[in-house]
Amino acid sequence: MSVDPRLQAVFEAVFGREASQLSEQDSPATIESWDSLNHVYLVLALEAEFGVQFDAEEIANLISVGAIQRRLESASGSSPARAAS
Amino acid sequence: MTVMVRRFKTADVPAIERLNVRLATAGLPHRVGHEDSRRSEERRLDKESIVQRLYVAAAGEEIRGGIWLREQLFWSAGRSVRVGWTVYPVAESLIDGKAAGVPASLLFSLLRQQPYLMALGMGGHAGPFAKILAAARWAGSSLPFFFHLRHPSRVLRHLAYARTTRLRRTVADCLAASGVAWTANKLLAGVRAAMRGGRARQFTYAVVDRFDSWADEHWERCRDSYGFIAARDSRALNALYPEGFRCLTRLRVQHSGRDVGWICARSINALGTRLERHFGGLRVGILTDGLAQPGDATGVMEAGFRYLVDEDVDLIVTYQSHPAWCAAASDIGLMRGPSNCAFYRSPAVEALLTRAAADNRHCHLTRSDGDGPEPV
C-alpha cells in the first residue's frame, strides 16, 4: 500500500527532508527526529489536515506511518484523502 | 503492543520498577513513583485539600510512562474551581523512540480528566515537557523570580551559576575580593529603603506553628482581590505546610494589632541538601508563599524579609506572579532575575486568567504552587 500524498505532505511539514520518501514501515526507528515533541506536532498537524480528532490513548499508538494511515482510513471509510471530505 | 493510559493499580509496582531500572541503566535520573498501596480509600477533594493520583501508560505487562495529577481547589471570579497540576511526567520515550507518543498520550488523557490543567517549573521553557506543552498550544509564561544578596562575596564564591565558566568564576572572584559587590549591594539596598518609606516596618510578625481560624477569616477577606488563586484556608495551608515541615516558618503578620496577612519563610543551609547543586554552602532564604490584600503585600513581604535577615541568610529569593507581589519584592530591595520557572496552562485555565485580568484581578502563584514546597 502506498503512502497517501496528503499524509506524505504532513510528514514532510513536520519532519522535513527526513520524511521525503515515506514507506508504511517508517517509524521513530527510521525517522530520527520523530521524538515525543515532534509527535505532538505530528498529531496536531494530522488532526488539522484530515479533520479528525484522535483519542488521548490512541495517540501513543500512532507510532508508524502504517498505523497512522490505517487509522485515517478507518475514520474516512477508505483512503485518508476522504477523511476531511 | 498497544499502549493504554489508565489509573495506577497496585499490581503495576513491579512494572514501574522495571521501567525505572531501564531509565537508570540509560543513565537518566528520572523515575516514576507510585501511590501508597496501603491506602484503599479513594482520595477526594471534599475530604482533603490536595489530592494526587498517578496515571500510567501501560503496554501489556510493561509500564511505558507515568504522570501525576495533583488536584486542588482554586478561587476565581467568586467561585471555587477544581484545578489540576501535571506533576513529574516521565516516559520511556526518553530512551526508546517507540514510546514517542507516550508523553502526548499521558497529557491528553489527563486533560480529559481535568480540563483546568497547569504545569509549573519543569526546568524552564527549554525542558522537554515544557516544549511538549508549548507544542500542544498551551499558553506559557515564566513565574517572575526575585533575589537579594545579603552577603554578596559569599554568594559569588558559592553560587553555581556564578561558577559555570572560567570567565564567570574570574569575574565573581574579583568582585568578591574587591568588595565592589558588597558596596554596590549596600548602596542599592539603601536607595530602595529610602524610597519605600517607613510604613512597611510597622507590620509586625509572630511565628505560629499552624494556621487556624484567623487564617480562614483572612482568606475570606482576601480571595476576591485575586483573579485566580489556590485555596489558602487553614485546611489547605496545614496540608501544604504541615507541622514539622523542615526549615519552614509560618509568620502571622499584623498591622496595628489587626491581621493583615501571613508569609512562609524558609531558611535552609544548602550544604547536604538538594539545593547544594545550585547554592553550594550558602544559607538560602526563601519567601515561599504569602497572602495579603494586594495593598498590604509590601508590608507582609517585608516582615518575611526581616525574619530571614535575622536568620542571617546569605541570599533571599522568591517567585511571585501577582503584580502587587512583584512590586512588593522590588519595594523591599529584591532584584528581578532570570526565571527558570515556566508556567503553562490549558486553554480552560487561560480563559479564566484572561477573564479575571480584564477585571484587573490577577493570578497569585508562588513557587509553592505546582508540586508544593520542595522538601529538604
GROMACS .gro file of C-alpha atoms in nm:
model
  461
    1MET     CA    1   0.000   0.000   0.000
    2SER     CA    2   0.147   0.336  -0.100
    3VAL     CA    3   0.153   0.632   0.133
    4ASP     CA    4  -0.123   0.884   0.079
    5PRO     CA    5   0.014   1.209  -0.072
    6ARG     CA    6  -0.154   1.426   0.194
    7LEU     CA    7  -0.005   1.212   0.467
    8GLN     CA    8   0.332   1.240   0.294
    9ALA     CA    9   0.293   1.620   0.292
   10VAL     CA   10   0.211   1.634   0.664
   11PHE     CA   11   0.516   1.424   0.746
   12GLU     CA   12   0.740   1.643   0.534
   13ALA     CA   13   0.599   1.955   0.703
   14VAL     CA   14   0.680   1.812   1.048
   15PHE     CA   15   1.000   1.617   0.986
   16GLY     CA   16   1.143   1.787   0.678
   17ARG     CA   17   1.360   1.601   0.430
   18GLU     CA   18   1.395   1.303   0.662
   19ALA     CA   19   1.040   1.211   0.563
   20SER     CA   20   1.070   1.273   0.189
   21GLN     CA   21   1.049   0.906   0.086
   22LEU     CA   22   0.795   0.762   0.330
   23SER     CA   23   0.701   0.400   0.349
   24GLU     CA   24   0.444   0.231   0.571
   25GLN     CA   25   0.722   0.089   0.782
   26ASP     CA   26   0.865   0.426   0.878
   27SER     CA   27   0.858   0.496   1.247
   28PRO     CA   28   1.072   0.668   1.515
   29ALA     CA   29   1.327   0.394   1.445
   30THR     CA   30   1.380   0.523   1.089
   31ILE     CA   31   1.298   0.894   1.129
   32GLU     CA   32   1.548   1.028   1.379
   33SER     CA   33   1.363   1.349   1.463
   34TRP     CA   34   1.039   1.161   1.541
   35ASP     CA   35   1.061   1.223   1.915
   36SER     CA   36   0.794   1.297   2.174
   37LEU     CA   37   0.791   1.670   2.093
   38ASN     CA   38   0.756   1.622   1.717
   39HIS     CA   39   0.493   1.358   1.784
   40VAL     CA   40   0.273   1.633   1.933
   41TYR     CA   41   0.329   1.849   1.626
   42LEU     CA   42   0.252   1.549   1.405
   43VAL     CA   43  -0.073   1.466   1.584
   44LEU     CA   44  -0.194   1.828   1.571
   45ALA     CA   45  -0.096   1.857   1.205
   46LEU     CA   46  -0.280   1.533   1.121
   47GLU     CA   47  -0.591   1.649   1.306
   48ALA     CA   48  -0.587   1.980   1.120
   49GLU     CA   49  -0.520   1.828   0.776
   50PHE     CA   50  -0.763   1.535   0.798
   51GLY     CA   51  -1.030   1.688   1.021
   52VAL     CA   52  -1.010   1.404   1.272
   53GLN     CA   53  -0.969   1.407   1.649
   54PHE     CA   54  -0.763   1.130   1.800
   55ASP     CA   55  -0.849   0.981   2.136
   56ALA     CA   56  -0.590   1.055   2.404
   57GLU     CA   57  -0.497   0.689   2.439
   58GLU     CA   58  -0.456   0.614   2.070
   59ILE     CA   59  -0.202   0.896   2.030
   60ALA     CA   60   0.061   0.671   2.186
   61ASN     CA   61  -0.016   0.402   1.931
   62LEU     CA   62   0.012   0.616   1.618
   63ILE     CA   63   0.375   0.527   1.605
   64SER     CA   64   0.434   0.424   1.246
   65VAL     CA   65   0.325   0.559   0.909
   66GLY     CA   66   0.126   0.241   0.851
   67ALA     CA   67  -0.059   0.272   1.183
   68ILE     CA   68  -0.147   0.633   1.110
   69GLN     CA   69  -0.261   0.555   0.757
   70ARG     CA   70  -0.483   0.272   0.880
   71ARG     CA   71  -0.632   0.494   1.149
   72LEU     CA   72  -0.709   0.767   0.896
   73GLU     CA   73  -0.863   0.512   0.661
   74SER     CA   74  -1.090   0.384   0.935
   75ALA     CA   75  -1.201   0.742   1.000
   76SER     CA   76  -1.285   0.807   0.639
   77GLY     CA   77  -1.411   0.467   0.539
   78SER     CA   78  -1.142   0.431   0.273
   79SER     CA   79  -0.840   0.645   0.192
   80PRO     CA   80  -0.704   0.926   0.409
   81ALA     CA   81  -0.783   1.164   0.127
   82ARG     CA   82  -1.152   1.124   0.211
   83ALA     CA   83  -1.113   1.177   0.585
   84ALA     CA   84  -1.165   1.553   0.560
   85SER     CA   85  -1.412   1.550   0.276
   86MET     CA   86   0.184  -0.377   2.191
   87THR     CA   87  -0.099  -0.126   2.233
   88VAL     CA   88  -0.043   0.149   2.487
   89MET     CA   89  -0.329   0.236   2.720
   90VAL     CA   90  -0.336   0.524   2.968
   91ARG     CA   91  -0.516   0.441   3.293
   92ARG     CA   92  -0.512   0.490   3.668
   93PHE     CA   93  -0.231   0.329   3.860
   94LYS     CA   94  -0.301  -0.011   4.017
   95THR     CA   95  -0.102  -0.167   4.299
   96ALA     CA   96  -0.014  -0.452   4.063
   97ASP     CA   97   0.176  -0.201   3.847
   98VAL     CA   98   0.454  -0.157   4.102
   99PRO     CA   99   0.687  -0.430   3.963
  100ALA     CA  100   0.644  -0.297   3.606
  101ILE     CA  101   0.713   0.058   3.728
  102GLU     CA  102   1.029  -0.064   3.896
  103ARG     CA  103   1.136  -0.235   3.571
  104LEU     CA  104   1.080   0.095   3.387
  105ASN     CA  105   1.287   0.278   3.648
  106VAL     CA  106   1.566   0.026   3.603
  107ARG     CA  107   1.560   0.079   3.224
  108LEU     CA  108   1.579   0.456   3.276
  109ALA     CA  109   1.858   0.424   3.531
  110THR     CA  110   2.051   0.185   3.307
  111ALA     CA  111   2.042   0.453   3.037
  112GLY     CA  112   2.189   0.695   3.289
  113LEU     CA  113   1.874   0.901   3.344
  114PRO     CA  114   1.783   1.027   3.691
  115HIS     CA  115   1.407   1.027   3.624
  116ARG     CA  116   1.182   0.770   3.781
  117VAL     CA  117   0.810   0.703   3.811
  118GLY     CA  118   0.687   0.679   4.167
  119HIS     CA  119   0.371   0.506   4.280
  120GLU     CA  120   0.073   0.567   4.501
  121ASP     CA  121   0.066   0.438   4.854
  122SER     CA  122  -0.065   0.086   4.802
  123ARG     CA  123  -0.166   0.056   5.170
  124ARG     CA  124  -0.433   0.319   5.115
  125SER     CA  125  -0.753   0.162   4.987
  126GLU     CA  126  -0.986   0.462   5.012
  127GLU     CA  127  -1.002   0.691   4.707
  128ARG     CA  128  -0.878   1.042   4.784
  129ARG     CA  129  -1.136   1.314   4.730
  130LEU     CA  130  -1.117   1.691   4.736
  131ASP     CA  131  -1.416   1.723   4.968
  132LYS     CA  132  -1.214   1.535   5.230
  133GLU     CA  133  -0.861   1.653   5.154
  134SER     CA  134  -0.720   1.982   5.029
  135ILE     CA  135  -0.480   1.830   4.782
  136VAL     CA  136  -0.540   1.504   4.601
  137GLN     CA  137  -0.271   1.338   4.394
  138ARG     CA  138  -0.329   1.046   4.157
  139LEU     CA  139  -0.092   0.862   3.929
  140TYR     CA  140  -0.177   0.774   3.570
  141VAL     CA  141   0.034   0.525   3.380
  142ALA     CA  142   0.085   0.434   3.016
  143ALA     CA  143   0.057   0.055   3.017
  144ALA     CA  144   0.160  -0.168   2.727
  145GLY     CA  145   0.077  -0.526   2.813
  146GLU     CA  146   0.280  -0.623   3.117
  147GLU     CA  147   0.503  -0.317   3.097
  148ILE     CA  148   0.465   0.047   3.201
  149ARG     CA  149   0.598   0.299   2.949
  150GLY     CA  150   0.544   0.618   3.148
  151GLY     CA  151   0.359   0.790   3.426
  152ILE     CA  152   0.227   1.129   3.524
  153TRP     CA  153   0.073   1.260   3.843
  154LEU     CA  154  -0.245   1.465   3.850
  155ARG     CA  155  -0.237   1.685   4.158
  156GLU     CA  156  -0.576   1.846   4.213
  157GLN     CA  157  -0.671   2.126   4.448
  158LEU     CA  158  -0.930   2.399   4.472
  159PHE     CA  159  -0.866   2.744   4.334
  160TRP     CA  160  -1.075   3.056   4.370
  161SER     CA  161  -1.169   3.257   4.062
  162ALA     CA  162  -1.448   3.506   3.989
  163GLY     CA  163  -1.626   3.443   4.317
  164ARG     CA  164  -1.634   3.066   4.299
  165SER     CA  165  -1.434   2.760   4.378
  166VAL     CA  166  -1.276   2.586   4.080
  167ARG     CA  167  -1.121   2.240   4.091
  168VAL     CA  168  -0.793   2.253   3.900
  169GLY     CA  169  -0.508   2.014   3.839
  170TRP     CA  170  -0.133   2.029   3.808
  171THR     CA  171   0.061   1.787   3.593
  172VAL     CA  172   0.347   1.669   3.808
  173TYR     CA  173   0.654   1.451   3.740
  174PRO     CA  174   0.583   1.331   3.386
  175VAL     CA  175   0.823   1.053   3.295
  176ALA     CA  176   0.810   0.842   2.979
  177GLU     CA  177   1.019   0.576   2.816
  178SER     CA  178   1.037   0.800   2.507
  179LEU     CA  179   1.347   0.941   2.676
  180ILE     CA  180   1.530   0.623   2.583
  181ASP     CA  181   1.313   0.446   2.325
  182GLY     CA  182   1.165   0.608   2.015
  183LYS     CA  183   0.882   0.352   2.006
  184ALA     CA  184   0.738   0.534   2.307
  185ALA     CA  185   0.748   0.876   2.135
  186GLY     CA  186   0.372   0.908   2.159
  187VAL     CA  187   0.352   0.831   2.531
  188PRO     CA  188   0.405   1.184   2.673
  189ALA     CA  189   0.137   1.333   2.447
  190SER     CA  190  -0.099   1.048   2.528
  191LEU     CA  191  -0.046   1.097   2.903
  192LEU     CA  192  -0.100   1.471   2.870
  193PHE     CA  193  -0.417   1.449   2.660
  194SER     CA  194  -0.557   1.177   2.886
  195LEU     CA  195  -0.504   1.398   3.189
  196LEU     CA  196  -0.666   1.687   3.009
  197ARG     CA  197  -0.975   1.475   2.957
  198GLN     CA  198  -0.984   1.402   3.331
  199GLN     CA  199  -0.924   1.765   3.422
  200PRO     CA  200  -0.968   2.043   3.162
  201TYR     CA  201  -0.836   2.301   3.411
  202LEU     CA  202  -0.479   2.179   3.394
  203MET     CA  203  -0.148   2.355   3.459
  204ALA     CA  204   0.222   2.285   3.493
  205LEU     CA  205   0.487   2.479   3.681
  206GLY     CA  206   0.864   2.469   3.693
  207MET     CA  207   0.988   2.195   3.459
  208GLY     CA  208   1.337   2.343   3.446
  209GLY     CA  209   1.213   2.633   3.234
  210HIS     CA  210   1.081   2.659   2.880
  211ALA     CA  211   1.368   2.452   2.740
  212GLY     CA  212   1.264   2.147   2.944
  213PRO     CA  213   1.126   1.859   2.733
  214PHE     CA  214   0.781   1.862   2.893
  215ALA     CA  215   0.752   2.242   2.868
  216LYS     CA  216   0.826   2.210   2.497
  217ILE     CA  217   0.551   1.949   2.461
  218LEU     CA  218   0.303   2.178   2.636
  219ALA     CA  219   0.403   2.465   2.409
  220ALA     CA  220   0.366   2.237   2.107
  221ALA     CA  221   0.019   2.143   2.232
  222ARG     CA  222  -0.057   2.518   2.217
  223TRP     CA  223  -0.084   2.580   2.588
  224ALA     CA  224  -0.026   2.937   2.699
  225GLY     CA  225   0.311   2.976   2.865
  226SER     CA  226   0.497   3.235   3.067
  227SER     CA  227   0.764   3.248   3.335
  228LEU     CA  228   0.698   3.294   3.705
  229PRO     CA  229   0.893   3.611   3.793
  230PHE     CA  230   1.198   3.549   4.011
  231PHE     CA  231   1.343   3.798   4.260
  232PHE     CA  232   1.657   3.784   4.470
  233HIS     CA  233   1.858   3.983   4.719
  234LEU     CA  234   2.222   3.919   4.803
  235ARG     CA  235   2.282   3.981   5.173
  236HIS     CA  236   2.637   3.855   5.168
  237PRO     CA  237   2.744   3.916   4.806
  238SER     CA  238   3.102   3.794   4.848
  239ARG     CA  239   2.991   3.458   4.989
  240VAL     CA  240   2.722   3.424   4.724
  241LEU     CA  241   2.968   3.496   4.443
  242ARG     CA  242   3.203   3.231   4.579
  243HIS     CA  243   2.935   2.961   4.622
  244LEU     CA  244   2.658   3.015   4.369
  245ALA     CA  245   2.680   2.752   4.096
  246TYR     CA  246   2.557   2.994   3.828
  247ALA     CA  247   2.846   3.232   3.900
  248ARG     CA  248   3.098   2.950   3.861
  249THR     CA  249   2.985   2.767   3.549
  250THR     CA  250   3.253   2.917   3.317
  251ARG     CA  251   3.610   3.032   3.372
  252LEU     CA  252   3.509   3.392   3.286
  253ARG     CA  253   3.221   3.390   3.535
  254ARG     CA  254   3.446   3.240   3.803
  255THR     CA  255   3.713   3.506   3.745
  256VAL     CA  256   3.466   3.795   3.749
  257ALA     CA  257   3.291   3.656   4.058
  258ASP     CA  258   3.620   3.608   4.245
  259CYS     CA  259   3.737   3.960   4.156
  260LEU     CA  260   3.407   4.115   4.266
  261ALA     CA  261   3.409   3.911   4.587
  262ALA     CA  262   3.769   4.001   4.672
  263SER     CA  263   3.744   4.371   4.586
  264GLY     CA  264   3.438   4.446   4.794
  265VAL     CA  265   3.275   4.612   4.491
  266ALA     CA  266   2.978   4.377   4.510
  267TRP     CA  267   2.931   4.449   4.882
  268THR     CA  268   2.942   4.826   4.825
  269ALA     CA  269   2.705   4.817   4.528
  270ASN     CA  270   2.465   4.595   4.717
  271LYS     CA  271   2.461   4.825   5.021
  272LEU     CA  272   2.407   5.132   4.802
  273LEU     CA  273   2.118   4.968   4.619
  274ALA     CA  274   1.956   4.848   4.941
  275GLY     CA  275   1.992   5.196   5.093
  276VAL     CA  276   1.829   5.363   4.795
  277ARG     CA  277   1.543   5.113   4.795
  278ALA     CA  278   1.488   5.152   5.171
  279ALA     CA  279   1.478   5.530   5.140
  280MET     CA  280   1.225   5.506   4.859
  281ARG     CA  281   0.983   5.271   5.033
  282GLY     CA  282   0.947   5.483   5.348
  283GLY     CA  283   0.861   5.354   5.691
  284ARG     CA  284   0.507   5.209   5.661
  285ALA     CA  285   0.620   4.857   5.581
  286ARG     CA  286   0.825   4.841   5.900
  287GLN     CA  287   0.510   4.899   6.107
  288PHE     CA  288   0.398   4.546   6.019
  289THR     CA  289   0.482   4.306   6.299
  290TYR     CA  290   0.505   3.930   6.280
  291ALA     CA  291   0.467   3.636   6.514
  292VAL     CA  292   0.589   3.284   6.441
  293VAL     CA  293   0.300   3.035   6.451
  294ASP     CA  294   0.301   2.655   6.442
  295ARG     CA  295  -0.007   2.617   6.225
  296PHE     CA  296  -0.283   2.807   6.052
  297ASP     CA  297  -0.607   2.846   6.248
  298SER     CA  298  -0.936   3.034   6.222
  299TRP     CA  299  -0.755   3.368   6.181
  300ALA     CA  300  -0.617   3.233   5.853
  301ASP     CA  301  -0.967   3.132   5.739
  302GLU     CA  302  -1.102   3.480   5.810
  303HIS     CA  303  -0.808   3.630   5.628
  304TRP     CA  304  -0.861   3.400   5.329
  305GLU     CA  305  -1.225   3.504   5.300
  306ARG     CA  306  -1.130   3.872   5.317
  307CYS     CA  307  -0.858   3.842   5.053
  308ARG     CA  308  -0.965   3.585   4.797
  309ASP     CA  309  -1.180   3.813   4.581
  310SER     CA  310  -0.888   4.052   4.535
  311TYR     CA  311  -0.725   3.790   4.318
  312GLY     CA  312  -0.832   3.664   3.978
  313PHE     CA  313  -0.700   3.312   4.024
  314ILE     CA  314  -0.556   3.180   4.347
  315ALA     CA  315  -0.512   2.842   4.516
  316ALA     CA  316  -0.737   2.796   4.820
  317ARG     CA  317  -0.536   2.922   5.115
  318ASP     CA  318  -0.772   2.846   5.402
  319SER     CA  319  -0.632   2.684   5.715
  320ARG     CA  320  -0.711   2.331   5.597
  321ALA     CA  321  -0.525   2.379   5.269
  322LEU     CA  322  -0.234   2.557   5.435
  323ASN     CA  323  -0.192   2.298   5.709
  324ALA     CA  324  -0.189   2.028   5.439
  325LEU     CA  325   0.067   2.216   5.231
  326TYR     CA  326   0.282   2.320   5.528
  327PRO     CA  327   0.224   2.051   5.791
  328GLU     CA  328   0.370   2.087   6.138
  329GLY     CA  329   0.724   1.957   6.129
  330PHE     CA  330   0.786   2.059   5.768
  331ARG     CA  331   1.162   2.111   5.777
  332CYS     CA  332   1.310   2.460   5.753
  333LEU     CA  333   0.977   2.637   5.711
  334THR     CA  334   0.845   2.911   5.935
  335ARG     CA  335   0.492   3.047   5.926
  336LEU     CA  336   0.468   3.417   6.010
  337ARG     CA  337   0.136   3.572   6.110
  338VAL     CA  338   0.162   3.939   6.013
  339GLN     CA  339  -0.029   4.221   6.180
  340HIS     CA  340  -0.056   4.597   6.148
  341SER     CA  341  -0.184   4.799   6.443
  342GLY     CA  342  -0.296   4.476   6.609
  343ARG     CA  343  -0.502   4.366   6.308
  344ASP     CA  344  -0.428   4.059   6.095
  345VAL     CA  345  -0.311   4.172   5.754
  346GLY     CA  346  -0.158   3.853   5.622
  347TRP     CA  347   0.085   3.570   5.659
  348ILE     CA  348   0.403   3.466   5.490
  349CYS     CA  349   0.600   3.143   5.490
  350ALA     CA  350   0.976   3.182   5.502
  351ARG     CA  351   1.238   2.913   5.466
  352SER     CA  352   1.592   2.935   5.595
  353ILE     CA  353   1.793   2.646   5.455
  354ASN     CA  354   2.157   2.559   5.489
  355ALA     CA  355   2.204   2.426   5.137
  356LEU     CA  356   2.500   2.204   5.221
  357GLY     CA  357   2.398   1.840   5.212
  358THR     CA  358   2.051   1.916   5.070
  359ARG     CA  359   1.907   1.906   4.720
  360LEU     CA  360   1.979   2.280   4.698
  361GLU     CA  361   2.357   2.227   4.727
  362ARG     CA  362   2.382   2.174   4.350
  363HIS     CA  363   2.280   2.538   4.294
  364PHE     CA  364   2.377   2.712   4.616
  365GLY     CA  365   2.685   2.528   4.745
  366GLY     CA  366   2.739   2.607   5.113
  367LEU     CA  367   2.511   2.910   5.127
  368ARG     CA  368   2.232   2.968   5.374
  369VAL     CA  369   1.935   3.031   5.145
  370GLY     CA  370   1.630   3.233   5.246
  371ILE     CA  371   1.310   3.172   5.050
  372LEU     CA  372   0.989   3.370   5.076
  373THR     CA  373   0.794   3.071   4.964
  374ASP     CA  374   0.430   3.175   4.994
  375GLY     CA  375   0.218   3.452   5.135
  376LEU     CA  376  -0.125   3.608   5.138
  377ALA     CA  377  -0.245   3.962   5.200
  378GLN     CA  378  -0.462   4.217   5.032
  379PRO     CA  379  -0.257   4.338   4.734
  380GLY     CA  380  -0.218   4.676   4.907
  381ASP     CA  381  -0.055   4.508   5.208
  382ALA     CA  382   0.178   4.284   5.006
  383THR     CA  383   0.483   4.507   5.060
  384GLY     CA  384   0.441   4.516   5.439
  385VAL     CA  385   0.383   4.142   5.463
  386MET     CA  386   0.675   4.057   5.238
  387GLU     CA  387   0.898   4.297   5.430
  388ALA     CA  388   0.807   4.115   5.752
  389GLY     CA  389   0.924   3.789   5.595
  390PHE     CA  390   1.237   3.961   5.470
  391ARG     CA  391   1.317   4.088   5.822
  392TYR     CA  392   1.273   3.738   5.961
  393LEU     CA  393   1.521   3.598   5.708
  394VAL     CA  394   1.768   3.880   5.780
  395ASP     CA  395   1.751   3.783   6.148
  396GLU     CA  396   1.824   3.425   6.040
  397ASP     CA  397   2.139   3.564   5.876
  398VAL     CA  398   2.076   3.404   5.537
  399ASP     CA  399   2.322   3.477   5.256
  400LEU     CA  400   2.063   3.546   4.994
  401ILE     CA  401   1.686   3.578   4.975
  402VAL     CA  402   1.479   3.457   4.678
  403THR     CA  403   1.113   3.448   4.588
  404TYR     CA  404   0.889   3.365   4.293
  405GLN     CA  405   0.576   3.576   4.253
  406SER     CA  406   0.321   3.614   3.974
  407HIS     CA  407   0.087   3.885   4.102
  408PRO     CA  408   0.176   4.243   4.006
  409ALA     CA  409   0.132   4.368   4.365
  410TRP     CA  410   0.364   4.097   4.500
  411CYS     CA  411   0.617   4.161   4.225
  412ALA     CA  412   0.608   4.532   4.313
  413ALA     CA  413   0.643   4.438   4.681
  414ALA     CA  414   0.956   4.237   4.607
  415SER     CA  415   1.107   4.535   4.427
  416ASP     CA  416   0.994   4.775   4.701
  417ILE     CA  417   1.179   4.584   4.970
  418GLY     CA  418   1.502   4.569   4.772
  419LEU     CA  419   1.488   4.244   4.577
  420MET     CA  420   1.609   4.249   4.220
  421ARG     CA  421   1.441   4.066   3.938
  422GLY     CA  422   1.650   3.789   3.786
  423PRO     CA  423   1.613   3.536   3.505
  424SER     CA  424   1.346   3.281   3.594
  425ASN     CA  425   1.374   2.911   3.521
  426CYS     CA  426   1.021   2.851   3.642
  427ALA     CA  427   0.788   2.803   3.346
  428PHE     CA  428   0.412   2.825   3.391
  429TYR     CA  429   0.193   2.657   3.130
  430ARG     CA  430  -0.184   2.633   3.141
  431SER     CA  431  -0.453   2.464   2.936
  432PRO     CA  432  -0.694   2.671   2.727
  433ALA     CA  433  -0.961   2.642   3.001
  434VAL     CA  434  -0.730   2.793   3.264
  435GLU     CA  435  -0.608   3.058   3.023
  436ALA     CA  436  -0.971   3.162   2.964
  437LEU     CA  437  -1.018   3.206   3.342
  438LEU     CA  438  -0.700   3.413   3.368
  439THR     CA  439  -0.793   3.632   3.073
  440ARG     CA  440  -1.142   3.698   3.209
  441ALA     CA  441  -1.004   3.785   3.553
  442ALA     CA  442  -0.732   4.012   3.413
  443ALA     CA  443  -0.993   4.207   3.220
  444ASP     CA  444  -1.143   4.285   3.563
  445ASN     CA  445  -0.795   4.387   3.689
  446ARG     CA  446  -0.772   4.078   3.908
  447HIS     CA  447  -0.460   3.879   3.860
  448CYS     CA  448  -0.323   3.535   3.922
  449HIS     CA  449  -0.138   3.481   4.252
  450LEU     CA  450   0.112   3.199   4.212
  451THR     CA  451   0.427   3.130   4.408
  452ARG     CA  452   0.686   2.855   4.393
  453SER     CA  453   0.476   2.664   4.647
  454ASP     CA  454   0.217   2.607   4.378
  455GLY     CA  455   0.257   2.316   4.141
  456ASP     CA  456   0.420   2.033   4.332
  457GLY     CA  457   0.435   2.232   4.656
  458PRO     CA  458   0.737   2.343   4.856
  459GLU     CA  459   1.042   2.127   4.797
  460PRO     CA  460   1.134   1.911   5.095
  461VAL     CA  461   1.497   1.939   5.211
   0.00000   0.00000   0.00000
